[in-house]
Short mmCIF file of C-alpha atoms in Angstrom, two decimals:
data_model
loop_
_atom_site.label_atom_id
_atom_site.label_comp_id
_atom_site.label_asym_id
_atom_site.label_seq_id
_atom_site.Cartn_x
_atom_site.Cartn_y
_atom_site.Cartn_z
CA MET A 1349 0.00 0.00 0.00
CA GLU A 1350 2.86 2.40 0.87
CA ILE A 1351 4.44 1.77 -2.55
CA LEU A 1352 1.16 2.47 -4.37
CA MET A 1353 0.65 5.71 -2.42
CA MET A 1354 4.20 6.81 -3.21
CA LEU A 1355 3.80 6.00 -6.92
CA GLY A 1356 0.50 7.90 -6.92
CA LEU A 1357 2.22 10.90 -5.33
CA LEU A 1358 4.99 10.70 -7.95
CA VAL A 1359 2.51 10.76 -10.84
CA VAL A 1360 0.55 13.68 -9.38
CA THR A 1361 3.67 15.73 -8.54
CA LEU A 1362 5.10 15.20 -12.03
CA GLY A 1363 1.79 16.37 -13.51
CA PHE A 1364 1.55 19.45 -11.30
CA GLY A 1365 5.22 20.24 -11.96
CA TRP A 1366 4.61 20.09 -15.72
CA ILE A 1367 1.62 22.42 -15.41
CA ALA A 1368 3.63 24.87 -13.29
CA GLY A 1369 6.39 24.89 -15.91
CA LYS A 1370 3.89 25.60 -18.69
CA LEU A 1371 2.52 28.52 -16.66
CA GLY A 1372 6.01 29.98 -16.29
CA PHE A 1373 6.61 28.96 -12.69
CA ALA A 1374 9.29 26.69 -11.23
CA LYS A 1375 8.38 23.00 -11.29
CA VAL A 1376 9.09 22.74 -7.58
CA VAL A 1377 6.14 25.08 -6.90
CA GLY A 1378 3.74 22.72 -8.69
CA GLN A 1379 5.19 19.70 -6.92
CA LEU A 1380 4.80 21.31 -3.50
CA ILE A 1381 1.22 22.31 -4.29
CA ALA A 1382 0.51 18.74 -5.48
CA GLY A 1383 1.52 17.40 -2.06
CA VAL A 1384 -0.73 19.93 -0.33
CA VAL A 1385 -3.71 19.07 -2.60
CA VAL A 1386 -3.56 15.26 -2.28
CA GLY A 1387 -2.35 15.29 1.33
CA PRO A 1388 -4.13 15.64 4.68
CA ALA A 1389 -4.43 19.44 4.30
CA LEU A 1390 -7.02 19.15 1.48
CA LEU A 1391 -8.14 15.88 -0.19
CA GLY A 1392 -6.52 13.42 2.23
CA LEU A 1393 -5.77 10.86 -0.51
CA VAL A 1394 -2.11 10.34 0.41
CA GLU A 1395 -0.60 10.06 3.89
CA PRO A 1396 3.09 10.45 4.81
CA SER A 1397 4.79 7.07 5.31
CA HIS A 1398 8.12 5.65 6.43
CA LEU A 1399 8.99 4.54 2.88
CA MET A 1400 8.22 8.03 1.57
CA HIS A 1401 10.45 9.52 4.28
CA VAL A 1402 13.37 7.24 3.32
CA VAL A 1403 13.01 8.07 -0.40
CA SER A 1404 12.70 11.78 0.43
CA GLU A 1405 15.91 11.68 2.49
CA PHE A 1406 17.70 10.11 -0.47
CA GLY A 1407 16.24 12.88 -2.64
CA VAL A 1408 17.73 15.52 -0.33
CA MET A 1409 21.14 13.88 -0.55
CA LEU A 1410 21.03 13.69 -4.35
CA LEU A 1411 19.81 17.29 -4.51
CA MET A 1412 22.84 18.40 -2.48
CA VAL A 1413 25.25 16.31 -4.57
CA ASN A 1414 23.85 18.04 -7.67
CA ALA A 1415 24.27 21.46 -6.03
CA GLY A 1416 27.93 20.58 -5.47
CA LEU A 1417 28.31 19.36 -9.06
CA GLU A 1418 26.95 22.72 -10.27
CA THR A 1419 29.43 24.71 -8.17
CA ASP A 1420 32.23 26.08 -10.37
CA ALA A 1421 35.07 26.97 -8.00
CA ARG A 1422 36.95 28.94 -10.69
CA GLN A 1423 33.92 31.09 -11.47
CA LEU A 1424 33.45 31.73 -7.76
CA LEU A 1425 37.06 32.92 -7.45
CA GLN A 1426 36.85 35.22 -10.49
CA ASN A 1427 33.97 37.20 -8.99
CA PHE A 1428 34.61 36.37 -5.36
CA LYS A 1429 34.59 39.91 -3.93
CA ALA A 1430 31.25 40.90 -5.48
CA SER A 1431 29.66 37.48 -4.86
CA ASN A 1432 30.90 37.47 -1.29
CA LEU A 1433 29.42 40.91 -0.52
CA VAL A 1434 26.09 39.99 -2.16
CA ALA A 1435 25.93 36.66 -0.32
CA LEU A 1436 26.95 38.13 3.03
CA MET A 1437 24.42 40.99 2.95
CA GLY A 1438 21.79 38.60 1.59
CA VAL A 1439 22.29 36.37 4.64
CA VAL A 1440 22.68 39.11 7.27
CA ALA A 1441 19.41 40.86 6.36
CA PRO A 1442 16.99 37.90 6.84
CA LEU A 1443 19.02 36.58 9.77
CA ALA A 1444 18.66 39.94 11.54
CA VAL A 1445 15.06 40.78 10.58
CA PHE A 1446 13.16 37.46 10.68
CA PRO A 1447 13.92 36.49 14.31
CA VAL A 1448 12.89 39.94 15.59
CA VAL A 1449 9.60 39.92 13.68
CA ALA A 1450 8.91 36.27 14.58
CA LEU A 1451 9.45 37.08 18.28
CA LEU A 1452 6.96 39.96 17.99
CA PHE A 1453 4.42 37.45 16.61
CA GLY A 1454 4.85 35.24 19.67
CA TYR A 1455 7.16 32.49 18.32
CA GLU A 1456 9.62 31.00 20.81
CA TRP A 1457 13.13 32.42 20.37
CA GLN A 1458 14.56 29.08 19.08
CA ILE A 1459 11.90 28.93 16.35
CA ALA A 1460 12.23 32.67 15.64
CA LEU A 1461 15.97 32.20 15.02
CA PHE A 1462 15.29 29.20 12.78
CA TRP A 1463 13.04 31.40 10.59
CA GLY A 1464 16.11 33.54 9.93
CA VAL A 1465 18.29 30.51 9.14
CA VAL A 1466 15.75 29.06 6.67
CA PHE A 1467 15.33 32.32 4.76
CA ALA A 1468 19.05 32.98 4.57
CA ALA A 1469 19.20 30.42 1.71
CA THR A 1470 18.69 31.08 -2.03
CA SER A 1471 17.48 28.79 -4.82
CA ILE A 1472 20.21 28.23 -7.41
CA SER A 1473 18.10 26.28 -9.92
CA ILE A 1474 15.34 28.89 -10.28
CA THR A 1475 17.90 31.67 -10.65
CA ILE A 1476 19.78 29.69 -13.31
CA SER A 1477 16.53 29.04 -15.18
CA VAL A 1478 15.58 32.72 -15.44
CA LEU A 1479 19.14 33.89 -16.24
CA GLY A 1480 19.43 31.25 -18.97
CA GLU A 1481 16.07 32.24 -20.43
CA GLN A 1482 17.25 35.90 -20.59
CA GLY A 1483 20.67 34.97 -22.01
CA LYS A 1484 22.53 36.42 -19.00
CA LEU A 1485 24.29 33.36 -17.58
CA GLY A 1486 27.66 34.29 -19.13
CA THR A 1487 27.58 37.93 -17.98
CA VAL A 1488 29.18 39.51 -14.91
CA MET A 1489 25.71 39.79 -13.36
CA GLY A 1490 25.05 36.09 -13.98
CA ALA A 1491 28.40 35.07 -12.51
CA VAL A 1492 27.90 37.25 -9.41
CA VAL A 1493 24.36 35.98 -8.80
CA LEU A 1494 25.34 32.32 -9.20
CA GLY A 1495 28.43 32.75 -7.04
CA ALA A 1496 26.44 34.55 -4.36
CA ALA A 1497 23.67 31.91 -4.47
CA VAL A 1498 26.23 29.14 -3.95
CA LEU A 1499 27.94 31.04 -1.10
CA ASP A 1500 24.50 31.78 0.40
CA ASP A 1501 23.65 28.10 0.51
CA ILE A 1502 27.02 27.20 2.01
CA LEU A 1503 26.53 29.89 4.69
CA ALA A 1504 22.98 28.64 5.34
CA LEU A 1505 24.23 25.07 5.84
CA LEU A 1506 26.94 26.34 8.19
CA LEU A 1507 24.28 28.29 10.12
CA VAL A 1508 22.23 25.11 10.54
CA THR A 1509 25.36 23.33 11.79
CA ALA A 1510 26.02 26.16 14.26
CA TYR A 1511 22.38 26.07 15.35
CA ALA A 1512 22.67 22.34 16.01
CA ALA A 1513 25.92 22.79 17.96
CA PHE A 1514 24.81 25.67 20.20
CA ILE A 1515 21.02 25.30 20.44
CA GLY A 1516 20.42 21.70 19.39
CA GLY A 1517 17.28 19.80 18.60
CA SER A 1518 16.28 16.17 18.96
CA GLY A 1519 18.02 14.16 16.24
CA LEU A 1520 19.33 17.31 14.53
CA GLY A 1521 23.02 16.43 14.37
CA LEU A 1522 23.08 13.73 11.66
CA ASN A 1523 20.34 15.44 9.64
CA THR A 1524 22.50 18.56 9.56
CA VAL A 1525 25.82 16.94 8.69
CA MET A 1526 24.64 14.67 5.86
CA PRO A 1527 23.54 17.42 3.42
CA ILE A 1528 26.90 19.19 3.94
CA ILE A 1529 28.78 15.94 3.24
CA ALA A 1530 26.64 15.34 0.14
CA PHE A 1531 27.37 18.89 -1.09
CA ALA A 1532 31.12 18.40 -0.53
CA ILE A 1533 30.99 15.09 -2.45
CA GLY A 1534 29.34 16.91 -5.35
CA VAL A 1535 32.07 19.60 -5.37
CA LEU A 1536 34.74 16.86 -5.46
CA LEU A 1537 32.94 14.92 -8.21
CA ARG A 1538 32.92 18.07 -10.36
CA GLN A 1539 36.68 17.70 -10.71
CA LEU A 1540 36.19 14.45 -12.64
CA PRO A 1541 36.65 14.59 -16.46
CA LYS A 1542 33.01 13.66 -17.23
CA SER A 1543 31.31 15.56 -14.40
CA ASP A 1544 28.89 17.28 -16.80
CA LYS A 1545 27.60 13.93 -17.99
CA LEU A 1546 27.32 12.73 -14.39
CA LEU A 1547 25.34 15.86 -13.47
CA HIS A 1548 23.01 15.36 -16.43
CA THR A 1549 22.41 11.73 -15.43
CA THR A 1550 21.76 12.46 -11.75
CA GLU A 1551 19.50 15.42 -12.59
CA LEU A 1552 17.50 13.36 -15.06
CA PHE A 1553 17.11 10.52 -12.59
CA GLY A 1554 16.24 12.85 -9.71
CA GLU A 1555 13.75 14.99 -11.65
CA TRP A 1556 11.71 11.93 -12.66
CA THR A 1557 11.89 10.03 -9.36
CA VAL A 1558 13.11 11.19 -5.96
CA PHE A 1559 12.95 14.99 -6.31
CA PRO A 1560 9.17 15.12 -6.96
CA ILE A 1561 8.60 12.68 -4.07
CA PHE A 1562 10.72 14.87 -1.76
CA PHE A 1563 8.88 18.08 -2.67
CA GLY A 1564 5.51 16.34 -2.72
CA SER A 1565 6.13 14.82 0.72
CA ILE A 1566 6.85 18.30 2.07
CA GLY A 1567 3.42 19.35 0.81
CA LEU A 1568 1.91 16.36 2.64
CA ASN A 1569 3.13 17.81 5.93
CA VAL A 1570 1.49 21.21 5.42
CA VAL A 1571 -1.48 21.90 7.70
CA PHE A 1572 -4.00 24.74 7.53
CA HIS A 1573 -5.51 24.46 11.02
CA ASN A 1574 -4.95 28.09 12.03
CA LEU A 1575 -4.45 29.67 8.60
CA ALA A 1576 -7.68 31.67 8.88
CA GLU A 1577 -6.17 33.47 11.88
CA THR A 1578 -2.57 33.73 10.57
CA TRP A 1579 -2.98 34.53 6.85
CA TRP A 1580 -1.97 38.16 7.39
CA ILE A 1581 1.18 36.99 9.18
CA MET A 1582 2.01 34.80 6.15
CA ILE A 1583 1.61 37.82 3.85
CA LEU A 1584 3.90 39.92 6.06
CA LEU A 1585 6.52 37.16 6.34
CA THR A 1586 6.43 36.67 2.55
CA SER A 1587 6.99 40.42 2.12
CA LEU A 1588 9.94 40.16 4.50
CA ALA A 1589 11.31 37.14 2.60
CA VAL A 1590 11.28 39.21 -0.60
CA ALA A 1591 12.48 42.50 0.91
CA THR A 1592 15.37 41.15 3.01
CA LYS A 1593 16.99 39.39 0.04
CA TYR A 1594 16.20 42.06 -2.55
CA TYR A 1595 17.51 44.99 -0.52
CA GLY A 1596 20.19 43.05 1.37
CA ALA A 1597 21.77 41.42 -1.70
CA GLY A 1598 21.19 44.56 -3.78
CA PHE A 1599 23.04 46.64 -1.18
CA GLY A 1600 25.89 44.13 -1.26
CA ALA A 1601 26.07 44.55 -5.06
CA ARG A 1602 26.24 48.36 -4.69
CA MET A 1603 29.04 47.88 -2.13
CA ALA A 1604 30.88 45.95 -4.86
CA ARG A 1605 30.50 49.07 -7.07
CA LEU A 1606 28.05 47.53 -9.53
CA ASP A 1607 25.58 49.91 -11.20
CA LYS A 1608 22.02 50.44 -9.99
CA TYR A 1609 20.25 48.32 -12.62
CA THR A 1610 22.67 45.40 -12.22
CA SER A 1611 22.40 45.62 -8.42
CA ASN A 1612 18.59 45.61 -8.56
CA ALA A 1613 18.60 42.58 -10.89
CA ILE A 1614 21.05 40.76 -8.60
CA GLY A 1615 18.83 41.54 -5.59
CA ALA A 1616 15.82 40.07 -7.40
CA GLY A 1617 17.88 37.04 -8.44
CA MET A 1618 18.53 36.23 -4.77
CA VAL A 1619 14.85 36.36 -3.67
CA SER A 1620 13.80 32.80 -4.57
CA ARG A 1621 14.29 30.30 -1.73
CA GLY A 1622 13.22 27.02 -3.36
CA GLU A 1623 15.06 23.78 -2.73
CA MET A 1624 17.70 24.80 -0.18
CA ALA A 1625 15.24 26.57 2.11
CA LEU A 1626 12.99 23.50 1.92
CA VAL A 1627 15.91 21.22 2.79
CA ILE A 1628 16.75 23.36 5.84
CA ALA A 1629 13.09 23.59 6.91
CA GLN A 1630 12.85 19.80 6.58
CA ILE A 1631 15.92 19.44 8.80
CA GLY A 1632 14.11 21.54 11.40
CA ALA A 1633 10.97 19.43 11.12
CA THR A 1634 12.74 16.06 11.38
CA GLY A 1635 14.90 17.44 14.21
CA HIS A 1636 11.69 18.25 16.15
CA ILE A 1637 12.44 21.98 16.26
CA LEU A 1638 9.38 22.89 14.21
CA SER A 1639 5.79 21.79 14.76
CA ASN A 1640 3.74 20.77 11.71
CA GLN A 1641 1.94 24.11 11.92
CA VAL A 1642 5.14 26.21 11.86
CA PHE A 1643 6.68 23.95 9.20
CA GLY A 1644 3.58 24.43 7.04
CA GLU A 1645 3.80 28.21 7.49
CA MET A 1646 7.44 28.16 6.37
CA VAL A 1647 6.57 26.10 3.29
CA ILE A 1648 3.81 28.56 2.33
CA VAL A 1649 6.22 31.51 2.55
CA ILE A 1650 8.87 29.57 0.58
CA ILE A 1651 6.34 28.76 -2.16
CA ALA A 1652 5.20 32.39 -2.31
CA SER A 1653 8.75 33.78 -2.59
CA THR A 1654 9.57 31.17 -5.26
CA ILE A 1655 6.58 32.34 -7.33
CA ILE A 1656 7.36 36.05 -6.87
CA ALA A 1657 11.11 35.89 -7.66
CA PRO A 1658 10.94 35.15 -11.43
CA LEU A 1659 8.21 37.79 -11.82
CA MET A 1660 10.60 40.34 -10.27
CA MET A 1661 13.69 39.17 -12.15
CA ARG A 1662 12.49 39.35 -15.75
CA PRO A 1663 11.73 43.11 -15.99
CA LEU A 1664 14.77 44.08 -13.90
CA ILE A 1665 17.17 41.91 -15.94
CA ALA A 1666 15.81 43.52 -19.13
CA LYS A 1667 17.11 46.92 -17.89
CA VAL A 1668 20.69 45.65 -17.47
CA LYS A 1669 22.94 46.76 -20.35
#
């Protein structure tokens, strides 16, 4: 029965992902929504299971290996100063703002701090997709954004590790270390002669199997029990998710002496949270830091920022000369 439910989830998430892509959104958005629709939050057709959890964990590991395989160390070094400033300011802003606002809304300080950690991350894949579509991947702006996104994700993983070391959480240690190890393995594998072919193979396998199950299973854990009372908080937190990255990373780009239009486009390119934020939120959920309610709220804000980011990027990138 567990296998049939998982296969059913896979089919539905692939379908929703395809529809999202056709509508101009990231596939991950459709796959997350698919999990919410068929899960306990709405239709109740699919329940989370142990098998699904195991497959999802493998999906996280493969996702992190792929992130490492996509990390070009030479490109990072060529634009390191600008990328470093963009990444640093893009991490500092949400890490400073989110915990304060979350505390004002009554979250416990440990959870308030974790909000900041989750939204310090940036989605590389969605940024790459929009930059490629606009023909800007090979430009200085493209290199800075990609470098900053990679550094952002490394910093976010280090923040989770620091959180585990100083604040803790039941079962958090191993869940924190494994994604970092998987990322490091990916970086090492990139040095192999046929790393591009390996990346293509792992991406193809993941996109048709474990990635949709991972994102769909996250949707299964979303609950709407108190959403009627907290919807305005979700809107505010989504606004913060957008603003802290846009202005934080954009300010970092101006510090690197990039022009206004390029800085604005870079700021927009850092807004999307996507996969890495979901991985970190999942670490918090499995480490028993986050309740299902708080986890669901985080997923809603992540989905919203992932939808908004490409809509911001396209017009701003068009202004870059």
